[in-house]
Amino acid sequence: MMRLFKKPEKKSCCEGKCNDESMQESLNKQSQGARIKVLGSGCAKCMTLEENTKLALNELGQMQVVDHVTDFSDIASYGVMSTPALVVDGVVVSFGKVLSKDEVIHILNKVGF
């Protein structure tokens, strides 16, 4: 006997809020704000990446503001499908992983920050 199961419906990551207008607005925002951004919903992993990034900047003697982007359209405009993500000067340098303070320092040094 063969059983057939209905595949569960996949929900959109942006809850249907992404459209051409919101994506264009998000693309325009990419160049605004802080040089360093954490992309994520605000979950514990995203908050840990933000804290580790601030600790890394402090250790490097950098007085930088870290933006935390939670809007799904803004996150999608970076091409990120897995959060948390770290963006430096508009370039996604890490995604889908909570970086340690030392890993953030290594990345910041590598990109010449």
mmCIF file of N, CA and C in Angstrom:
data_model
loop_
_atom_site.group_PDB
_atom_site.id
_atom_site.type_symbol
_atom_site.label_atom_id
_atom_site.label_comp_id
_atom_site.label_asym_id
_atom_site.label_seq_id
_atom_site.Cartn_x
_atom_site.Cartn_y
_atom_site.Cartn_z
ATOM 1 N N MET A 1 0.840 -1.164 0.000
ATOM 2 C CA MET A 1 0.000 0.000 0.000
ATOM 3 C C MET A 1 0.901 1.249 0.000
ATOM 4 N N MET A 2 0.615 2.133 -0.896
ATOM 5 C CA MET A 2 1.394 3.362 -1.018
ATOM 6 C C MET A 2 0.631 4.511 -0.371
ATOM 7 N N ARG A 3 1.324 5.227 0.479
ATOM 8 C CA ARG A 3 0.699 6.373 1.134
ATOM 9 C C ARG A 3 1.171 7.655 0.466
ATOM 10 N N LEU A 4 0.247 8.528 0.245
ATOM 11 C CA LEU A 4 0.585 9.826 -0.334
ATOM 12 C C LEU A 4 0.371 10.899 0.720
ATOM 13 N N PHE A 5 1.369 11.685 0.903
ATOM 14 C CA PHE A 5 1.281 12.774 1.863
ATOM 15 C C PHE A 5 1.315 14.093 1.113
ATOM 16 N N LYS A 6 0.507 14.971 1.566
ATOM 17 C CA LYS A 6 0.486 16.293 0.961
ATOM 18 C C LYS A 6 1.665 17.091 1.499
ATOM 19 N N LYS A 7 2.410 17.664 0.595
ATOM 20 C CA LYS A 7 3.554 18.478 0.964
ATOM 21 C C LYS A 7 3.045 19.764 1.619
ATOM 22 N N PRO A 8 3.597 20.137 2.779
ATOM 23 C CA PRO A 8 3.122 21.356 3.426
ATOM 24 C C PRO A 8 3.429 22.588 2.571
ATOM 25 N N GLU A 9 2.534 23.548 2.636
ATOM 26 C CA GLU A 9 2.743 24.783 1.877
ATOM 27 C C GLU A 9 3.915 25.540 2.455
ATOM 28 N N LYS A 10 4.726 26.040 1.561
ATOM 29 C CA LYS A 10 5.895 26.812 1.986
ATOM 30 C C LYS A 10 5.487 28.267 2.133
ATOM 31 N N LYS A 11 5.795 28.820 3.295
ATOM 32 C CA LYS A 11 5.470 30.217 3.532
ATOM 33 C C LYS A 11 6.616 31.086 3.051
ATOM 34 N N SER A 12 6.288 32.248 2.612
ATOM 35 C CA SER A 12 7.277 33.197 2.132
ATOM 36 C C SER A 12 8.055 33.774 3.315
ATOM 37 N N CYS A 13 9.350 33.978 3.129
ATOM 38 C CA CYS A 13 10.176 34.544 4.202
ATOM 39 C C CYS A 13 9.778 35.970 4.515
ATOM 40 N N CYS A 14 9.206 36.647 3.561
ATOM 41 C CA CYS A 14 8.844 38.049 3.766
ATOM 42 C C CYS A 14 7.362 38.211 4.047
ATOM 43 N N GLU A 15 6.683 37.099 4.247
ATOM 44 C CA GLU A 15 5.259 37.110 4.556
ATOM 45 C C GLU A 15 4.447 37.856 3.495
ATOM 46 N N GLY A 16 4.894 37.780 2.243
ATOM 47 C CA GLY A 16 4.170 38.408 1.147
ATOM 48 C C GLY A 16 4.355 39.910 1.053
ATOM 49 N N LYS A 17 5.302 40.461 1.796
ATOM 50 C CA LYS A 17 5.496 41.908 1.816
ATOM 51 C C LYS A 17 6.466 42.391 0.739
ATOM 52 N N CYS A 18 7.119 41.472 0.057
ATOM 53 C CA CYS A 18 8.069 41.852 -0.988
ATOM 54 C C CYS A 18 7.329 42.074 -2.299
ATOM 55 N N ASN A 19 7.522 43.245 -2.873
ATOM 56 C CA ASN A 19 7.005 43.534 -4.204
ATOM 57 C C ASN A 19 8.037 44.420 -4.893
ATOM 58 N N ASP A 20 7.796 44.758 -6.137
ATOM 59 C CA ASP A 20 8.782 45.545 -6.882
ATOM 60 C C ASP A 20 9.092 46.873 -6.198
ATOM 61 N N GLU A 21 8.073 47.528 -5.686
ATOM 62 C CA GLU A 21 8.268 48.832 -5.046
ATOM 63 C C GLU A 21 9.080 48.711 -3.749
ATOM 64 N N SER A 22 8.743 47.741 -2.916
ATOM 65 C CA SER A 22 9.466 47.590 -1.651
ATOM 66 C C SER A 22 10.907 47.138 -1.891
ATOM 67 N N MET A 23 11.125 46.316 -2.916
ATOM 68 C CA MET A 23 12.484 45.883 -3.231
ATOM 69 C C MET A 23 13.327 47.041 -3.747
ATOM 70 N N GLN A 24 12.759 47.912 -4.583
ATOM 71 C CA GLN A 24 13.507 49.060 -5.081
ATOM 72 C C GLN A 24 13.851 50.012 -3.941
ATOM 73 N N GLU A 25 12.913 50.233 -3.049
ATOM 74 C CA GLU A 25 13.158 51.078 -1.882
ATOM 75 C C GLU A 25 14.282 50.484 -1.027
ATOM 76 N N SER A 26 14.279 49.182 -0.870
ATOM 77 C CA SER A 26 15.314 48.507 -0.095
ATOM 78 C C SER A 26 16.677 48.616 -0.767
ATOM 79 N N LEU A 27 16.714 48.486 -2.084
ATOM 80 C CA LEU A 27 17.974 48.646 -2.801
ATOM 81 C C LEU A 27 18.531 50.055 -2.617
ATOM 82 N N ASN A 28 17.659 51.045 -2.600
ATOM 83 C CA ASN A 28 18.086 52.422 -2.392
ATOM 84 C C ASN A 28 18.643 52.624 -0.986
ATOM 85 N N LYS A 29 18.124 51.905 -0.004
ATOM 86 C CA LYS A 29 18.566 52.040 1.382
ATOM 87 C C LYS A 29 19.935 51.428 1.630
ATOM 88 N N GLN A 30 20.367 50.526 0.770
ATOM 89 C CA GLN A 30 21.608 49.802 1.012
ATOM 90 C C GLN A 30 22.801 50.715 1.221
ATOM 91 N N SER A 31 22.860 51.817 0.514
ATOM 92 C CA SER A 31 24.007 52.710 0.628
ATOM 93 C C SER A 31 23.866 53.702 1.773
ATOM 94 N N GLN A 32 22.730 53.700 2.439
ATOM 95 C CA GLN A 32 22.501 54.624 3.537
ATOM 96 C C GLN A 32 22.800 53.942 4.868
ATOM 97 N N GLY A 33 23.005 54.743 5.895
ATOM 98 C CA GLY A 33 23.181 54.195 7.227
ATOM 99 C C GLY A 33 24.621 53.834 7.524
ATOM 100 N N ALA A 34 24.778 52.973 8.499
ATOM 101 C CA ALA A 34 26.103 52.597 8.992
ATOM 102 C C ALA A 34 26.871 51.772 7.964
ATOM 103 N N ARG A 35 28.196 51.756 8.132
ATOM 104 C CA ARG A 35 29.054 50.970 7.257
ATOM 105 C C ARG A 35 28.932 49.484 7.543
ATOM 106 N N ILE A 36 28.527 49.156 8.768
ATOM 107 C CA ILE A 36 28.402 47.761 9.165
ATOM 108 C C ILE A 36 26.957 47.484 9.552
ATOM 109 N N LYS A 37 26.415 46.391 8.997
ATOM 110 C CA LYS A 37 25.026 46.044 9.261
ATOM 111 C C LYS A 37 24.918 44.562 9.580
ATOM 112 N N VAL A 38 24.026 44.258 10.507
ATOM 113 C CA VAL A 38 23.653 42.880 10.793
ATOM 114 C C VAL A 38 22.253 42.707 10.228
ATOM 115 N N LEU A 39 22.072 41.673 9.431
ATOM 116 C CA LEU A 39 20.770 41.388 8.843
ATOM 117 C C LEU A 39 20.157 40.206 9.572
ATOM 118 N N GLY A 40 18.946 40.390 10.057
ATOM 119 C CA GLY A 40 18.264 39.294 10.730
ATOM 120 C C GLY A 40 17.012 39.758 11.426
ATOM 121 N N SER A 41 16.192 38.812 11.796
ATOM 122 C CA SER A 41 14.863 39.093 12.338
ATOM 123 C C SER A 41 14.872 39.674 13.739
ATOM 124 N N GLY A 42 15.986 39.588 14.422
ATOM 125 C CA GLY A 42 16.042 40.030 15.814
ATOM 126 C C GLY A 42 16.051 38.848 16.769
ATOM 127 N N CYS A 43 16.259 37.655 16.239
ATOM 128 C CA CYS A 43 16.312 36.446 17.063
ATOM 129 C C CYS A 43 17.611 36.433 17.882
ATOM 130 N N ALA A 44 17.740 35.445 18.733
ATOM 131 C CA ALA A 44 18.913 35.350 19.603
ATOM 132 C C ALA A 44 20.213 35.262 18.806
ATOM 133 N N LYS A 45 20.206 34.513 17.695
ATOM 134 C CA LYS A 45 21.422 34.384 16.878
ATOM 135 C C LYS A 45 21.818 35.723 16.269
ATOM 136 N N CYS A 46 20.836 36.465 15.793
ATOM 137 C CA CYS A 46 21.103 37.769 15.191
ATOM 138 C C CYS A 46 21.645 38.743 16.237
ATOM 139 N N MET A 47 21.069 38.699 17.413
ATOM 140 C CA MET A 47 21.506 39.587 18.493
ATOM 141 C C MET A 47 22.927 39.229 18.938
ATOM 142 N N THR A 48 23.251 37.936 18.932
ATOM 143 C CA THR A 48 24.607 37.512 19.298
ATOM 144 C C THR A 48 25.616 37.996 18.267
ATOM 145 N N LEU A 49 25.276 37.898 16.981
ATOM 146 C CA LEU A 49 26.179 38.404 15.945
ATOM 147 C C LEU A 49 26.378 39.902 16.095
ATOM 148 N N GLU A 50 25.317 40.636 16.383
ATOM 149 C CA GLU A 50 25.443 42.078 16.581
ATOM 150 C C GLU A 50 26.372 42.385 17.758
ATOM 151 N N GLU A 51 26.192 41.675 18.863
ATOM 152 C CA GLU A 51 27.035 41.896 20.043
ATOM 153 C C GLU A 51 28.489 41.543 19.751
ATOM 154 N N ASN A 52 28.731 40.418 19.074
ATOM 155 C CA ASN A 52 30.100 40.019 18.732
ATOM 156 C C ASN A 52 30.748 41.021 17.781
ATOM 157 N N THR A 53 29.961 41.594 16.905
ATOM 158 C CA THR A 53 30.476 42.611 15.979
ATOM 159 C C THR A 53 30.877 43.871 16.744
ATOM 160 N N LYS A 54 30.054 44.280 17.692
ATOM 161 C CA LYS A 54 30.379 45.454 18.511
ATOM 162 C C LYS A 54 31.627 45.202 19.356
ATOM 163 N N LEU A 55 31.755 44.000 19.900
ATOM 164 C CA LEU A 55 32.950 43.652 20.676
ATOM 165 C C LEU A 55 34.196 43.683 19.792
ATOM 166 N N ALA A 56 34.082 43.170 18.581
ATOM 167 C CA ALA A 56 35.207 43.166 17.639
ATOM 168 C C ALA A 56 35.624 44.590 17.294
ATOM 169 N N LEU A 57 34.649 45.435 17.012
ATOM 170 C CA LEU A 57 34.950 46.832 16.688
ATOM 171 C C LEU A 57 35.625 47.525 17.856
ATOM 172 N N ASN A 58 35.144 47.255 19.047
ATOM 173 C CA ASN A 58 35.737 47.850 20.243
ATOM 174 C C ASN A 58 37.191 47.409 20.394
ATOM 175 N N GLU A 59 37.445 46.125 20.180
ATOM 176 C CA GLU A 59 38.804 45.607 20.288
ATOM 177 C C GLU A 59 39.725 46.203 19.229
ATOM 178 N N LEU A 60 39.168 46.510 18.056
ATOM 179 C CA LEU A 60 39.956 47.125 16.988
ATOM 180 C C LEU A 60 40.096 48.636 17.162
ATOM 181 N N GLY A 61 39.440 49.171 18.193
ATOM 182 C CA GLY A 61 39.508 50.607 18.441
ATOM 183 C C GLY A 61 38.652 51.419 17.494
ATOM 184 N N GLN A 62 37.658 50.799 16.902
ATOM 185 C CA GLN A 62 36.773 51.469 15.953
ATOM 186 C C GLN A 62 35.506 51.931 16.660
ATOM 187 N N MET A 63 35.152 53.165 16.462
ATOM 188 C CA MET A 63 33.919 53.702 17.023
ATOM 189 C C MET A 63 32.886 53.760 15.904
ATOM 190 N N GLN A 64 32.333 52.619 15.582
ATOM 191 C CA GLN A 64 31.380 52.510 14.476
ATOM 192 C C GLN A 64 30.005 52.140 15.003
ATOM 193 N N VAL A 65 28.993 52.650 14.357
ATOM 194 C CA VAL A 65 27.622 52.261 14.652
ATOM 195 C C VAL A 65 27.318 51.005 13.849
ATOM 196 N N VAL A 66 26.614 50.074 14.465
ATOM 197 C CA VAL A 66 26.194 48.858 13.777
ATOM 198 C C VAL A 66 24.679 48.935 13.621
ATOM 199 N N ASP A 67 24.230 48.946 12.374
ATOM 200 C CA ASP A 67 22.785 48.919 12.097
ATOM 201 C C ASP A 67 22.301 47.477 12.164
ATOM 202 N N HIS A 68 21.104 47.288 12.696
ATOM 203 C CA HIS A 68 20.477 45.963 12.689
ATOM 204 C C HIS A 68 19.253 46.060 11.796
ATOM 205 N N VAL A 69 19.322 45.421 10.646
ATOM 206 C CA VAL A 69 18.260 45.466 9.649
ATOM 207 C C VAL A 69 17.342 44.268 9.870
ATOM 208 N N THR A 70 16.065 44.549 10.144
ATOM 209 C CA THR A 70 15.106 43.477 10.400
ATOM 210 C C THR A 70 14.022 43.370 9.334
ATOM 211 N N ASP A 71 13.905 44.352 8.475
ATOM 212 C CA ASP A 71 12.871 44.346 7.432
ATOM 213 C C ASP A 71 13.208 43.288 6.388
ATOM 214 N N PHE A 72 12.258 42.388 6.133
ATOM 215 C CA PHE A 72 12.503 41.280 5.210
ATOM 216 C C PHE A 72 12.826 41.748 3.794
ATOM 217 N N SER A 73 12.197 42.814 3.333
ATOM 218 C CA SER A 73 12.497 43.329 1.990
ATOM 219 C C SER A 73 13.927 43.839 1.928
ATOM 220 N N ASP A 74 14.359 44.530 2.980
ATOM 221 C CA ASP A 74 15.728 45.040 3.023
ATOM 222 C C ASP A 74 16.730 43.888 3.034
ATOM 223 N N ILE A 75 16.448 42.861 3.824
ATOM 224 C CA ILE A 75 17.338 41.700 3.892
ATOM 225 C C ILE A 75 17.402 41.014 2.531
ATOM 226 N N ALA A 76 16.253 40.814 1.903
ATOM 227 C CA ALA A 76 16.202 40.154 0.593
ATOM 228 C C ALA A 76 16.938 40.957 -0.476
ATOM 229 N N SER A 77 16.955 42.276 -0.354
ATOM 230 C CA SER A 77 17.626 43.104 -1.355
ATOM 231 C C SER A 77 19.132 42.853 -1.388
ATOM 232 N N TYR A 78 19.682 42.305 -0.314
ATOM 233 C CA TYR A 78 21.100 41.944 -0.279
ATOM 234 C C TYR A 78 21.334 40.547 -0.868
ATOM 235 N N GLY A 79 20.257 39.852 -1.205
ATOM 236 C CA GLY A 79 20.380 38.504 -1.738
ATOM 237 C C GLY A 79 20.580 37.463 -0.653
ATOM 238 N N VAL A 80 20.330 37.839 0.580
ATOM 239 C CA VAL A 80 20.527 36.943 1.716
ATOM 240 C C VAL A 80 19.266 36.126 1.945
ATOM 241 N N MET A 81 19.432 34.812 1.989
ATOM 242 C CA MET A 81 18.302 33.935 2.245
ATOM 243 C C MET A 81 18.452 33.216 3.582
ATOM 244 N N SER A 82 19.605 33.360 4.218
ATOM 245 C CA SER A 82 19.869 32.703 5.486
ATOM 246 C C SER A 82 20.499 33.713 6.435
ATOM 247 N N THR A 83 19.852 33.943 7.550
ATOM 248 C CA THR A 83 20.351 34.907 8.526
ATOM 249 C C THR A 83 20.848 34.168 9.760
ATOM 250 N N PRO A 84 21.665 34.827 10.564
ATOM 251 C CA PRO A 84 22.084 36.218 10.489
ATOM 252 C C PRO A 84 23.139 36.425 9.402
ATOM 253 N N ALA A 85 23.253 37.668 8.978
ATOM 254 C CA ALA A 85 24.256 38.016 7.975
ATOM 255 C C ALA A 85 24.978 39.279 8.419
ATOM 256 N N LEU A 86 26.222 39.407 7.980
ATOM 257 C CA LEU A 86 27.030 40.580 8.282
ATOM 258 C C LEU A 86 27.374 41.278 6.976
ATOM 259 N N VAL A 87 27.135 42.591 6.940
ATOM 260 C CA VAL A 87 27.393 43.395 5.749
ATOM 261 C C VAL A 87 28.385 44.488 6.115
ATOM 262 N N VAL A 88 29.437 44.625 5.305
ATOM 263 C CA VAL A 88 30.430 45.672 5.504
ATOM 264 C C VAL A 88 30.519 46.481 4.219
ATOM 265 N N ASP A 89 30.265 47.773 4.329
ATOM 266 C CA ASP A 89 30.304 48.676 3.175
ATOM 267 C C ASP A 89 29.459 48.161 2.010
ATOM 268 N N GLY A 90 28.267 47.644 2.326
ATOM 269 C CA GLY A 90 27.331 47.204 1.310
ATOM 270 C C GLY A 90 27.584 45.820 0.743
ATOM 271 N N VAL A 91 28.608 45.127 1.242
ATOM 272 C CA VAL A 91 28.953 43.799 0.746
ATOM 273 C C VAL A 91 28.672 42.771 1.833
ATOM 274 N N VAL A 92 27.931 41.730 1.483
ATOM 275 C CA VAL A 92 27.660 40.646 2.426
ATOM 276 C C VAL A 92 28.949 39.848 2.601
ATOM 277 N N VAL A 93 29.472 39.820 3.837
ATOM 278 C CA VAL A 93 30.727 39.121 4.105
ATOM 279 C C VAL A 93 30.503 37.802 4.834
ATOM 280 N N SER A 94 29.303 37.601 5.369
ATOM 281 C CA SER A 94 28.969 36.350 6.039
ATOM 282 C C SER A 94 27.456 36.229 6.129
ATOM 283 N N PHE A 95 26.959 34.996 6.024
ATOM 284 C CA PHE A 95 25.527 34.781 6.211
ATOM 285 C C PHE A 95 25.284 33.364 6.719
ATOM 286 N N GLY A 96 24.189 33.207 7.450
ATOM 287 C CA GLY A 96 23.793 31.894 7.929
ATOM 288 C C GLY A 96 24.616 31.353 9.071
ATOM 289 N N LYS A 97 25.402 32.218 9.713
ATOM 290 C CA LYS A 97 26.289 31.748 10.770
ATOM 291 C C LYS A 97 26.469 32.848 11.809
ATOM 292 N N VAL A 98 26.518 32.446 13.073
ATOM 293 C CA VAL A 98 26.841 33.389 14.144
ATOM 294 C C VAL A 98 28.357 33.403 14.276
ATOM 295 N N LEU A 99 28.956 34.494 13.854
ATOM 296 C CA LEU A 99 30.406 34.623 13.930
ATOM 297 C C LEU A 99 30.837 34.969 15.353
ATOM 298 N N SER A 100 31.965 34.443 15.761
ATOM 299 C CA SER A 100 32.550 34.825 17.049
ATOM 300 C C SER A 100 33.200 36.203 16.891
ATOM 301 N N LYS A 101 33.557 36.797 18.002
ATOM 302 C CA LYS A 101 34.243 38.093 17.973
ATOM 303 C C LYS A 101 35.518 37.993 17.151
ATOM 304 N N ASP A 102 36.281 36.924 17.351
ATOM 305 C CA ASP A 102 37.541 36.757 16.620
ATOM 306 C C ASP A 102 37.322 36.560 15.124
ATOM 307 N N GLU A 103 36.254 35.862 14.756
ATOM 308 C CA GLU A 103 35.942 35.694 13.337
ATOM 309 C C GLU A 103 35.567 37.035 12.704
ATOM 310 N N VAL A 104 34.835 37.868 13.435
ATOM 311 C CA VAL A 104 34.475 39.197 12.924
ATOM 312 C C VAL A 104 35.735 40.033 12.746
ATOM 313 N N ILE A 105 36.626 39.989 13.736
ATOM 314 C CA ILE A 105 37.896 40.731 13.636
ATOM 315 C C ILE A 105 38.658 40.283 12.393
ATOM 316 N N HIS A 106 38.742 38.973 12.167
ATOM 317 C CA HIS A 106 39.450 38.445 11.003
ATOM 318 C C HIS A 106 38.835 38.973 9.696
ATOM 319 N N ILE A 107 37.528 38.955 9.615
ATOM 320 C CA ILE A 107 36.842 39.440 8.405
ATOM 321 C C ILE A 107 37.068 40.930 8.220
ATOM 322 N N LEU A 108 36.941 41.707 9.283
ATOM 323 C CA LEU A 108 37.136 43.154 9.176
ATOM 324 C C LEU A 108 38.561 43.479 8.739
ATOM 325 N N ASN A 109 39.538 42.759 9.263
ATOM 326 C CA ASN A 109 40.929 42.968 8.833
ATOM 327 C C ASN A 109 41.119 42.563 7.374
ATOM 328 N N LYS A 110 40.466 41.489 6.979
ATOM 329 C CA LYS A 110 40.593 40.989 5.604
ATOM 330 C C LYS A 110 40.036 41.970 4.576
ATOM 331 N N VAL A 111 38.912 42.647 4.926
ATOM 332 C CA VAL A 111 38.321 43.594 3.979
ATOM 333 C C VAL A 111 38.914 44.994 4.120
ATOM 334 N N GLY A 112 39.933 45.118 4.967
ATOM 335 C CA GLY A 112 40.630 46.391 5.100
ATOM 336 C C GLY A 112 39.852 47.445 5.857
ATOM 337 N N PHE A 113 39.110 47.008 6.829
ATOM 338 C CA PHE A 113 38.300 47.946 7.602
ATOM 339 C C PHE A 113 39.144 48.646 8.628
#
